[in-house]
CSV table of C-alpha atoms in Angstrom, one decimal:
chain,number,residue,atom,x,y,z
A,1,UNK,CA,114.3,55.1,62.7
A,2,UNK,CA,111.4,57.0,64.5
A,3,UNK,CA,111.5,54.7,67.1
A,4,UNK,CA,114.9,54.9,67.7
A,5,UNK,CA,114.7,58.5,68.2
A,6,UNK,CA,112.2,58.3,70.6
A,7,UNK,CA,113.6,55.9,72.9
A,8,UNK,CA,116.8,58.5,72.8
A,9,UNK,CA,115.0,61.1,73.6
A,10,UNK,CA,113.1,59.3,76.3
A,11,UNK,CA,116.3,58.0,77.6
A,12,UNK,CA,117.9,61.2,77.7
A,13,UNK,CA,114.6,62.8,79.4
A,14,UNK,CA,114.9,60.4,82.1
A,15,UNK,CA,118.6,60.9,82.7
A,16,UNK,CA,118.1,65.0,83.1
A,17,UNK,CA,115.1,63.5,85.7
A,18,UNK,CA,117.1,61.6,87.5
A,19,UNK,CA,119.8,64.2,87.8
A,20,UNK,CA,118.0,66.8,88.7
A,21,UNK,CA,116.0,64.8,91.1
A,22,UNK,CA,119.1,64.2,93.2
A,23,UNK,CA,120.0,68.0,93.2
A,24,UNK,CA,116.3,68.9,94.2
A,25,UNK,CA,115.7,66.3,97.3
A,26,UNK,CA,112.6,67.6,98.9
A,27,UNK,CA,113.1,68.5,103.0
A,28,UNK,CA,110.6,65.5,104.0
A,29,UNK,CA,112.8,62.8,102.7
A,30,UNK,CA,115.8,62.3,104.1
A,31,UNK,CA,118.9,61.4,102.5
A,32,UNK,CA,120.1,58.4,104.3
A,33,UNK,CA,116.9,56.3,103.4
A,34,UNK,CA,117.0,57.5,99.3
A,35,UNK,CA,118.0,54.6,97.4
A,36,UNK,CA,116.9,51.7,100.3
A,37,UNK,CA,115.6,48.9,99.0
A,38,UNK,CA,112.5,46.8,100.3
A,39,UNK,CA,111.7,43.1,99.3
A,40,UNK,CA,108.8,41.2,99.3
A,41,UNK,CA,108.8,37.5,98.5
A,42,UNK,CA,106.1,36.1,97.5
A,43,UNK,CA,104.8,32.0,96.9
A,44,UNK,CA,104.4,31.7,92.7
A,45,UNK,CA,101.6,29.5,92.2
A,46,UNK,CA,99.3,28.2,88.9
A,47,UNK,CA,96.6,31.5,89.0
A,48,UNK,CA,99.8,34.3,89.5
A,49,UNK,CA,103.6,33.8,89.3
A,50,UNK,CA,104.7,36.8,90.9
A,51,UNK,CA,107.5,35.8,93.3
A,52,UNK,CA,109.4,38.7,94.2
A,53,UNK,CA,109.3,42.4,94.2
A,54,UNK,CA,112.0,44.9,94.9
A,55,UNK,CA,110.9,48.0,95.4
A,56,UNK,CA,113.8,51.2,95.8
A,57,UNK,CA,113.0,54.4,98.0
A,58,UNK,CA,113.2,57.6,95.7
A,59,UNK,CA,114.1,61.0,96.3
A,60,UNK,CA,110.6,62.2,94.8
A,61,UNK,CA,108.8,60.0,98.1
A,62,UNK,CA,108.0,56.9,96.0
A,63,UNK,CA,109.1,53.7,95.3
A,64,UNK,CA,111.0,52.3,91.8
A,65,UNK,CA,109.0,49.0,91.7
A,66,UNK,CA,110.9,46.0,90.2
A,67,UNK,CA,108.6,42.7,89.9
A,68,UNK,CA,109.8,39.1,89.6
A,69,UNK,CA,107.7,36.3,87.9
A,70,UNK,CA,108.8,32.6,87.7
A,71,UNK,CA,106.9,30.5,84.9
A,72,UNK,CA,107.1,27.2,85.4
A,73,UNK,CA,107.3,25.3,82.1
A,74,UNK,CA,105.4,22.0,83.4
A,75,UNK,CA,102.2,24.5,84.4
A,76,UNK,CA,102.4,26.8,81.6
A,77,UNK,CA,103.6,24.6,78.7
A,78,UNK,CA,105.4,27.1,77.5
A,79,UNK,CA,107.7,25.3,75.0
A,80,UNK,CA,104.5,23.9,73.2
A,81,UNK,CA,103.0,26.9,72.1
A,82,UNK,CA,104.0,28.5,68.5
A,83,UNK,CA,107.1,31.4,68.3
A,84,UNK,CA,104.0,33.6,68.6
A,85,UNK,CA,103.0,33.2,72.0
A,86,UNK,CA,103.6,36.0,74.4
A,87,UNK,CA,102.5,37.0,78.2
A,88,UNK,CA,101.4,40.2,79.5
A,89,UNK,CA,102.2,42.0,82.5
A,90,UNK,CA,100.2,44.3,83.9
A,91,UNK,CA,100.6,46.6,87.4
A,92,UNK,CA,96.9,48.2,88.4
A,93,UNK,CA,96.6,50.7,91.4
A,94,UNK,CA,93.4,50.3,92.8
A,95,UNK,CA,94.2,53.8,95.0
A,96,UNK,CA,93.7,55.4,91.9
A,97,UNK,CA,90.5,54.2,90.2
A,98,UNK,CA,92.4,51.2,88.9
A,99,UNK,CA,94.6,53.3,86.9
A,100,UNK,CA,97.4,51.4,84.9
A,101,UNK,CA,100.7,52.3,85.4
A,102,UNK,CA,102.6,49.2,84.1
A,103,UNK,CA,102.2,47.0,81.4
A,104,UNK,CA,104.7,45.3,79.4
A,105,UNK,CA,104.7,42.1,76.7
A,106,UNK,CA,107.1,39.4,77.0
A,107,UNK,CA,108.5,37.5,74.4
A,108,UNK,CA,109.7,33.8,75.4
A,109,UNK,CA,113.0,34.7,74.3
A,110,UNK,CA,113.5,37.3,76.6
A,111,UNK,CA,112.3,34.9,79.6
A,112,UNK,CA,115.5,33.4,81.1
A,113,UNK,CA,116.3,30.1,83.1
A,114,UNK,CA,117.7,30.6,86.8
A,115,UNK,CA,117.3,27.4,89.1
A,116,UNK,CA,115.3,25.5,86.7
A,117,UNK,CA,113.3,28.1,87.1
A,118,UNK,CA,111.9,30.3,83.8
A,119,UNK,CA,112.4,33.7,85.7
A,120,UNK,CA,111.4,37.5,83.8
A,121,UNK,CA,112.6,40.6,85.1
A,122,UNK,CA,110.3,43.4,85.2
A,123,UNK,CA,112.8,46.3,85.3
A,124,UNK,CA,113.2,47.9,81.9
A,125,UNK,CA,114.6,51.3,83.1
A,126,UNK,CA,111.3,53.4,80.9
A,127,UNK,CA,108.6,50.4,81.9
A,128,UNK,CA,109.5,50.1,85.9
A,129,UNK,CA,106.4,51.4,87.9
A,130,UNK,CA,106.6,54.1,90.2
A,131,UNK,CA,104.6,53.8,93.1
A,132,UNK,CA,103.7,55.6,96.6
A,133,UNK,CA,104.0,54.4,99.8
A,134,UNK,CA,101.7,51.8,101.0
A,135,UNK,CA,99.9,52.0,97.4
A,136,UNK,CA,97.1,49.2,96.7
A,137,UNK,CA,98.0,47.5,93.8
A,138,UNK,CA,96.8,44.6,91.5
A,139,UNK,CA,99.8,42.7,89.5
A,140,UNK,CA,97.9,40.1,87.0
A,141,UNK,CA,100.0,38.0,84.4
A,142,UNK,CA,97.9,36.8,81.5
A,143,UNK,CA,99.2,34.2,78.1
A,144,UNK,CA,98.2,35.3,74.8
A,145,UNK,CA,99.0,32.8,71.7
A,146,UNK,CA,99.5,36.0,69.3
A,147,UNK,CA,100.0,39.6,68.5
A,148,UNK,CA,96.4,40.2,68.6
A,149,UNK,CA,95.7,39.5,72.1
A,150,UNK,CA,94.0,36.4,71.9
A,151,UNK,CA,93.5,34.4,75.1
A,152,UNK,CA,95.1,30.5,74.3
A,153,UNK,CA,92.7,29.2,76.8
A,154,UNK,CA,93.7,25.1,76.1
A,155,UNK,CA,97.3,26.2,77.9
A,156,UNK,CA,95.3,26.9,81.4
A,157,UNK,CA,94.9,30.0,81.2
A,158,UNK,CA,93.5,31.0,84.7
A,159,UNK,CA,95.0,34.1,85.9
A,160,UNK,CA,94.5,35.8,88.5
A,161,UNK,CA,95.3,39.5,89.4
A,162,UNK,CA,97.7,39.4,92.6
A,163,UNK,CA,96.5,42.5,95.1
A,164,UNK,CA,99.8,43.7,97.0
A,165,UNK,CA,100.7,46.9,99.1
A,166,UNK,CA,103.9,49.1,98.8
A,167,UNK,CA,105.5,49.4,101.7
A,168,UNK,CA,105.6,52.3,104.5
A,169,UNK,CA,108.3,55.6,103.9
A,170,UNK,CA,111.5,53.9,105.3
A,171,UNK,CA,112.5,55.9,108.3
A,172,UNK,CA,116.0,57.4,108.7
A,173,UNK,CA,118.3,56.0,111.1
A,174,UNK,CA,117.7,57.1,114.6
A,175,UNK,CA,121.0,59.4,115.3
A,176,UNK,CA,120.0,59.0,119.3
A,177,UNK,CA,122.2,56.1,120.1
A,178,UNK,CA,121.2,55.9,123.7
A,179,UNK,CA,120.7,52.4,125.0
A,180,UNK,CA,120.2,53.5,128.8
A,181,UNK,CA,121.8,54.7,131.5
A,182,UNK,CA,124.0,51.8,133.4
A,183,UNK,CA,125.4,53.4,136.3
A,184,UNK,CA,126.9,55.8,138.7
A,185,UNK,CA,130.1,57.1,139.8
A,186,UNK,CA,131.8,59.2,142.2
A,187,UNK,CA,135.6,60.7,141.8
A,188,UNK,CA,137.2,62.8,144.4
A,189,UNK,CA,140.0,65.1,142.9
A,190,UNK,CA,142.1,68.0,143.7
A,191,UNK,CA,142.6,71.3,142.0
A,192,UNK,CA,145.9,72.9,141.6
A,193,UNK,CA,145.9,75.0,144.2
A,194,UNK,CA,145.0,72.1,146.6
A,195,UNK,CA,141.2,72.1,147.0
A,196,UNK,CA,139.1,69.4,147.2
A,197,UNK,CA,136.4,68.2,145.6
A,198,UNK,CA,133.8,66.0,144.1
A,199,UNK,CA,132.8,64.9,141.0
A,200,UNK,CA,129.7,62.7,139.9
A,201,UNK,CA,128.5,60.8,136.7
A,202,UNK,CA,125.8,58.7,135.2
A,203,UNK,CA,127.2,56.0,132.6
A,204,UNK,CA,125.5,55.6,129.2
A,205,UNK,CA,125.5,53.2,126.8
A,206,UNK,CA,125.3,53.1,123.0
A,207,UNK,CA,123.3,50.8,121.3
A,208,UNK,CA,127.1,51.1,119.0
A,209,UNK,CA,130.2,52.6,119.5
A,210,UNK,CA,130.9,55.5,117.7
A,211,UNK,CA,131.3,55.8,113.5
A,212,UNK,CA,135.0,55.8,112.2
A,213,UNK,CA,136.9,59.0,112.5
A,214,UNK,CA,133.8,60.0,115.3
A,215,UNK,CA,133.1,60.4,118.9
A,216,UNK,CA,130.5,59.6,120.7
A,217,UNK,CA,128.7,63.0,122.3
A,218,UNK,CA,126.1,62.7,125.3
A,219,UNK,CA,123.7,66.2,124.3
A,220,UNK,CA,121.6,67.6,126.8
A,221,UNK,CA,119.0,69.2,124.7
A,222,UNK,CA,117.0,71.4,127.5
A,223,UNK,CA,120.5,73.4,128.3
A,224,UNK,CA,122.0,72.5,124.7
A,225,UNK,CA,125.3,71.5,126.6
A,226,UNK,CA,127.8,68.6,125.9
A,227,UNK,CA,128.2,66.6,129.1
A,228,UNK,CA,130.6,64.0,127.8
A,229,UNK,CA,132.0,62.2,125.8
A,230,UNK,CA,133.7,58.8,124.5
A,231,UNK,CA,135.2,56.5,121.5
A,232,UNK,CA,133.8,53.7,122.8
A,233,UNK,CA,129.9,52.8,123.7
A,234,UNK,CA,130.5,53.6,127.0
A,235,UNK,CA,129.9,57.7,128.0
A,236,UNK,CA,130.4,59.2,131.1
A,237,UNK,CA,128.3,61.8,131.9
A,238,UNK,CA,129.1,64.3,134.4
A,239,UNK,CA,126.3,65.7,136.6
A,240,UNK,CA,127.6,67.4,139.5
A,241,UNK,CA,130.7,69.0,141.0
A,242,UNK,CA,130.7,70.9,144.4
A,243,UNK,CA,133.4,73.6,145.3
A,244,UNK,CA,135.1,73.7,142.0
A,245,UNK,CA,132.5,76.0,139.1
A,246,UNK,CA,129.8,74.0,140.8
A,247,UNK,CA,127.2,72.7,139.1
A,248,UNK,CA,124.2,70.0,139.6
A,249,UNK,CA,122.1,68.8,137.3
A,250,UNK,CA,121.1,65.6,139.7
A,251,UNK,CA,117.8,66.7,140.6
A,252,UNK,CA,116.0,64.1,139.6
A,253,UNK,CA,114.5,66.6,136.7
A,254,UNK,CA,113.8,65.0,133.7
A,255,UNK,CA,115.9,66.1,130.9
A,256,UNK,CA,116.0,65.3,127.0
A,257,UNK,CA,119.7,63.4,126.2
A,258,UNK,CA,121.2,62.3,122.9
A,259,UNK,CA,123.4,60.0,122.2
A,260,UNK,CA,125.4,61.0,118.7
A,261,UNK,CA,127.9,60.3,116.5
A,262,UNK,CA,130.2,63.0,115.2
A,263,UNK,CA,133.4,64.6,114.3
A,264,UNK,CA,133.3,67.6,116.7
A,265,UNK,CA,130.9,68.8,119.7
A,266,UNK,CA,128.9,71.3,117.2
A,267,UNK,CA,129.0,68.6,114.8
A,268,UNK,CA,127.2,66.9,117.6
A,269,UNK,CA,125.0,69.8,118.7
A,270,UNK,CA,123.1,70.1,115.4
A,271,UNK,CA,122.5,66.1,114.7
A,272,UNK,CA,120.8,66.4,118.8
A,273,UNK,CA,118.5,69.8,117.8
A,274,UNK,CA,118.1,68.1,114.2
A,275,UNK,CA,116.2,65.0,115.7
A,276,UNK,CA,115.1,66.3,119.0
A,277,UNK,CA,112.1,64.4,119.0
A,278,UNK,CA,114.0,61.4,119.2
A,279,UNK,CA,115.4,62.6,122.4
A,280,UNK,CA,115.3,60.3,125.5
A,281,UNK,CA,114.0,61.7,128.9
A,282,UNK,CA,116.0,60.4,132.2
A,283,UNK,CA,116.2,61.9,135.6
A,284,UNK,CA,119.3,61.5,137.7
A,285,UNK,CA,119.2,60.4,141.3
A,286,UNK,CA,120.2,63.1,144.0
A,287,UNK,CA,124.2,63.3,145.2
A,288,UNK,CA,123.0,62.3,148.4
A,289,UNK,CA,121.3,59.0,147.1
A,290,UNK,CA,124.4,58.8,144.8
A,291,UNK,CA,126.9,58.3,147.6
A,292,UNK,CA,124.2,56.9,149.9
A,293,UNK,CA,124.7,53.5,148.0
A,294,UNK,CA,128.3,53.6,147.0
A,295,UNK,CA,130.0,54.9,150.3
A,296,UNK,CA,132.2,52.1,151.4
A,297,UNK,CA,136.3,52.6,152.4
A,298,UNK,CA,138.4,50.5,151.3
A,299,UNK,CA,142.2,50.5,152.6
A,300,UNK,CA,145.2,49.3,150.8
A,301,UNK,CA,147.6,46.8,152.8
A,302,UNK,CA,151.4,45.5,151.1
A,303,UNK,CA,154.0,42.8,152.1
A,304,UNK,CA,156.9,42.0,150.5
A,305,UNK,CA,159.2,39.0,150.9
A,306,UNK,CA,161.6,39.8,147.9
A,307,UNK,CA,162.7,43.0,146.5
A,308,UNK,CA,161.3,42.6,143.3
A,309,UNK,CA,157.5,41.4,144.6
A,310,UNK,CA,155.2,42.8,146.2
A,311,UNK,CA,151.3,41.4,147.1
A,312,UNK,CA,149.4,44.1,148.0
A,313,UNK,CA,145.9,43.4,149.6
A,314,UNK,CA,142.7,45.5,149.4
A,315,UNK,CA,139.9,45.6,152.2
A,316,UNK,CA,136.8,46.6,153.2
A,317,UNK,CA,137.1,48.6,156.1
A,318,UNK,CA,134.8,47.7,159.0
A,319,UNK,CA,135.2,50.0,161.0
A,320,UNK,CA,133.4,52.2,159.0
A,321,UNK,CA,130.8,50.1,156.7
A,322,UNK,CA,128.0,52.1,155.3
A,323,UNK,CA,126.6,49.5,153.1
A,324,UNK,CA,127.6,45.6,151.5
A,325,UNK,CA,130.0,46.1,148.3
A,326,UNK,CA,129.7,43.5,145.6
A,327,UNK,CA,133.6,44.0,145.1
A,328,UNK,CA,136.4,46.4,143.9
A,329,UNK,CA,138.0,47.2,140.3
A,330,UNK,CA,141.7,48.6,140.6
A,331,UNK,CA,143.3,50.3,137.6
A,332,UNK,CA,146.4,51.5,136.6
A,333,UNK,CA,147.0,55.3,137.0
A,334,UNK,CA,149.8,57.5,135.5
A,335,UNK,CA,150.6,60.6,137.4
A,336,UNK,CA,149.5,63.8,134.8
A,337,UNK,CA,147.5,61.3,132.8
A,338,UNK,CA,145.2,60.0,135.0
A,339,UNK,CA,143.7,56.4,135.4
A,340,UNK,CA,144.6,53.8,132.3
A,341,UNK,CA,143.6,50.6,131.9
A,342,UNK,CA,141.8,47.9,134.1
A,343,UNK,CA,144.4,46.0,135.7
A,344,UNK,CA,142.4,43.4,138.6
A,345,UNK,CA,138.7,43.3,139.9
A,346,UNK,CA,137.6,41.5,142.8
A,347,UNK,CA,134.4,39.9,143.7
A,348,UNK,CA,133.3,39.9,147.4
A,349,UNK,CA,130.2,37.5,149.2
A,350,UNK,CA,129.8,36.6,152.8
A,351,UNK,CA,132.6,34.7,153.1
A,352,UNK,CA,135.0,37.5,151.7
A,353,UNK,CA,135.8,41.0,152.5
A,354,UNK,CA,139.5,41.2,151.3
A,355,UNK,CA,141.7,40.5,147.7
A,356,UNK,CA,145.3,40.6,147.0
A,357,UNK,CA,147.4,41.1,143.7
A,358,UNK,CA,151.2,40.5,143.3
A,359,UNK,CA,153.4,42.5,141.4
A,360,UNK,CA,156.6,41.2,139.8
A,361,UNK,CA,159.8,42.5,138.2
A,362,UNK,CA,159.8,45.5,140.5
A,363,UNK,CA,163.4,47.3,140.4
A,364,UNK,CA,164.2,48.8,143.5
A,365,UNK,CA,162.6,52.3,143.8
A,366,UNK,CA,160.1,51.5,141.7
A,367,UNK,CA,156.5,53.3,142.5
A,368,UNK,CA,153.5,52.4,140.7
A,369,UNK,CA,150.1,54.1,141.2
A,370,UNK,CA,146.4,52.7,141.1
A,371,UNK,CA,143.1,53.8,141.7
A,372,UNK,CA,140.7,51.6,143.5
A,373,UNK,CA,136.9,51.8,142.9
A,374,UNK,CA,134.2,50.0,145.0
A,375,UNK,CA,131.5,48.7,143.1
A,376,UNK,CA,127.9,47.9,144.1
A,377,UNK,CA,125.0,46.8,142.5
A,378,UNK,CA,121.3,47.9,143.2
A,379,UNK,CA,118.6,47.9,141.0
A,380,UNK,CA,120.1,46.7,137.7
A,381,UNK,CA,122.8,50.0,138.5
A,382,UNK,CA,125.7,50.0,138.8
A,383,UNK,CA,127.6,52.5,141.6
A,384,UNK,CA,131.3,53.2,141.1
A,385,UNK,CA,133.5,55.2,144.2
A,386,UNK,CA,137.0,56.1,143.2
A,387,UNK,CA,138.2,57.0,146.7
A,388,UNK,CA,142.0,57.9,145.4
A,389,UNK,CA,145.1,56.4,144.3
């Protein structure tokens, strides 16, 4: 009846623990890596039968440690010993003086069969060991033939203590989602009251798109602004604009960027000066360079030999060739809306300086708009001039 009463009040001990440990999770361990679990496999063989450990990342900084042993009947004779027999496990850290701080008999009956395999779990909730990071530890498995502790040495008994190492603090998950930059691109636009100008941005790619419910914010931590933004891995990061609140931050500076996750831009804003050092430094080619190796006109061209078809043609103008394009995307465009999707892309080589679309089921009067974007390739870059629709 004592013993009864103990284990409930150990039980409800470790409950109030456990509890409270979750309320009280200290600032150097982060949330998103409390409750990860780390395996280790390891070969069972005649001197140790350890072949698995799983140890779980608490909130304390330490590691639950739950250890896996498979006793092989054949080597261990285990069903020819008297109802007496036990093992005895046995977890050692030899970072602190050899100090015990697991042990635990094992009755046969409480050793189950999984795969042929006689398998014991080492993971009584009050007996699992709790263990640091990268802790030195010796795991030994011994056979005793009685209560008393007496070695059955006729069964083999040639143990040996396993030595193993926890493993590192599991790190939280980057929140920079930066891949690298991908590109350029150039847009030339009109304000309302009929001025023009230019616009200019770098394309960045996630290592993955945003979470569900999320966007994707590009965070420039030195002047803690939001450049841009996406719902898909792709981000376009504007970086200068002429005439129109001007602004240039292609100077081939270095500056910190984030890629993050999140519901809203301060949402964003925190994650970036949250993790700073996981920022990544990139420097922006100058405007000039930017439309140094995109310039190239391109001019549109149309026939039509039926009133609902048209094939309209796209070329590189000659007359006024700054540079080789590798070819042209063309996408749909809604006036008030802006451009939609992709609608045809054209390669170009030597041979080829020209392509042509048709489009079919035209009504007469109908007007569709497009924007047309020449595309070159330098450097593992891509540079992308949207000349108009």
């Amino acid at each position: 009846m004592k013993k009864n009463t103990k284990k409930r009040r150990t039980i409800r001990r470790l409950l109030i623990a456990t509890a409270f440990a979750l309320l009280m999770i200290p600032a150097s361990v982060s949330a998103d890596v409390v409750g990860k679990k780390i395996t280790e496999e390891y070969t069972p063989d005649k001197q140790n039968p350890l072949s698995k450990i799983e140890y779980t990342y608490r909130s304390d900084g330490k590691f639950d440690m739950v250890l896996t042993f498979d006793i092989f009947a054949a080597k261990y004779a285990v069903w020819h010993v008297d109802n007496a027999r036990d093992y005895v496990l046995e977890v050692r850290s030899k970072t602190q003086n050899n100090q015990r701080i697991g042990y635990q008999i094992i009755k046969s009956q409480d050793i189950r069969e999984l795969n042929g395999k006689l398998v014991y779990d080492f993971k009584d909730a009050q007996k699992v060991p709790i263990v640091r990071p990268e802790e030195e530890l010796s795991i030994s498995f011994e056979f005793f033939s009685d209560y008393n502790n007496d070695q059955y040495a006729n069964y083999g008994n040639n143990f040996q203590p396993r030595t193993v190492w926890a493993p590192k603090k599991p790190e939280a998950p980057n929140p920079n989602l930066l891949e690298g930059m991908t590109g350029y691109g150039q847009v030339e636009k009109v304000a309302s009251d009929g001025t023009e100008y230019t616009e200019m941005y770098a394309t960045f790619r996630g290592t993955q798109g945003p979470n569900a419910g999320e966007t994707l914010y590009a965070y420039n931590l030195d002047d803690k602004s939001i450049y841009g933004s996406s719902n898909s891995r792709t981000v376009k990061v504007w970086i200068y604009r002429n005439k129109i609140s001007e602004f240039n931050i292609a100077d081939q500076s270095p500056r910190r960027w984030m890629l993050v996750s999140a519901k809203d831009p301060n949402t964003a804003a925190s994650i970036a000066e949250a993790s700073a050092s996981k920022a990544t430094s990139l420097a922006f080619d100058s405007p000039a360079k930017i439309r140094l190796e995109m310039e190239d006109v391109y001019r549109f061209g149309s026939t039509s030999t039926r009133y609902d078809q048209a094939t309209v043609a796209v070329y590189r103008d000659k007359n006024y060739n700054t540079g080789y394009a590798d070819g042209v995307e063309i996408y749909n465009y809604v006036k008030g809306k802006g451009e939609a999707d992709l609608y045809q892309e054209f390669s170009f080589d030597s041979e080829r300086d020209h392509g042509t679309f048709k489009l079919t089921g035209l009504l007469p009067g109908t007007t569709r708009y497009y924007t047309v974007h020449t595309i070159r390739y330098k450097n593992g870059l891509e540079y992308n001039y949207w000349d108009g629709y």
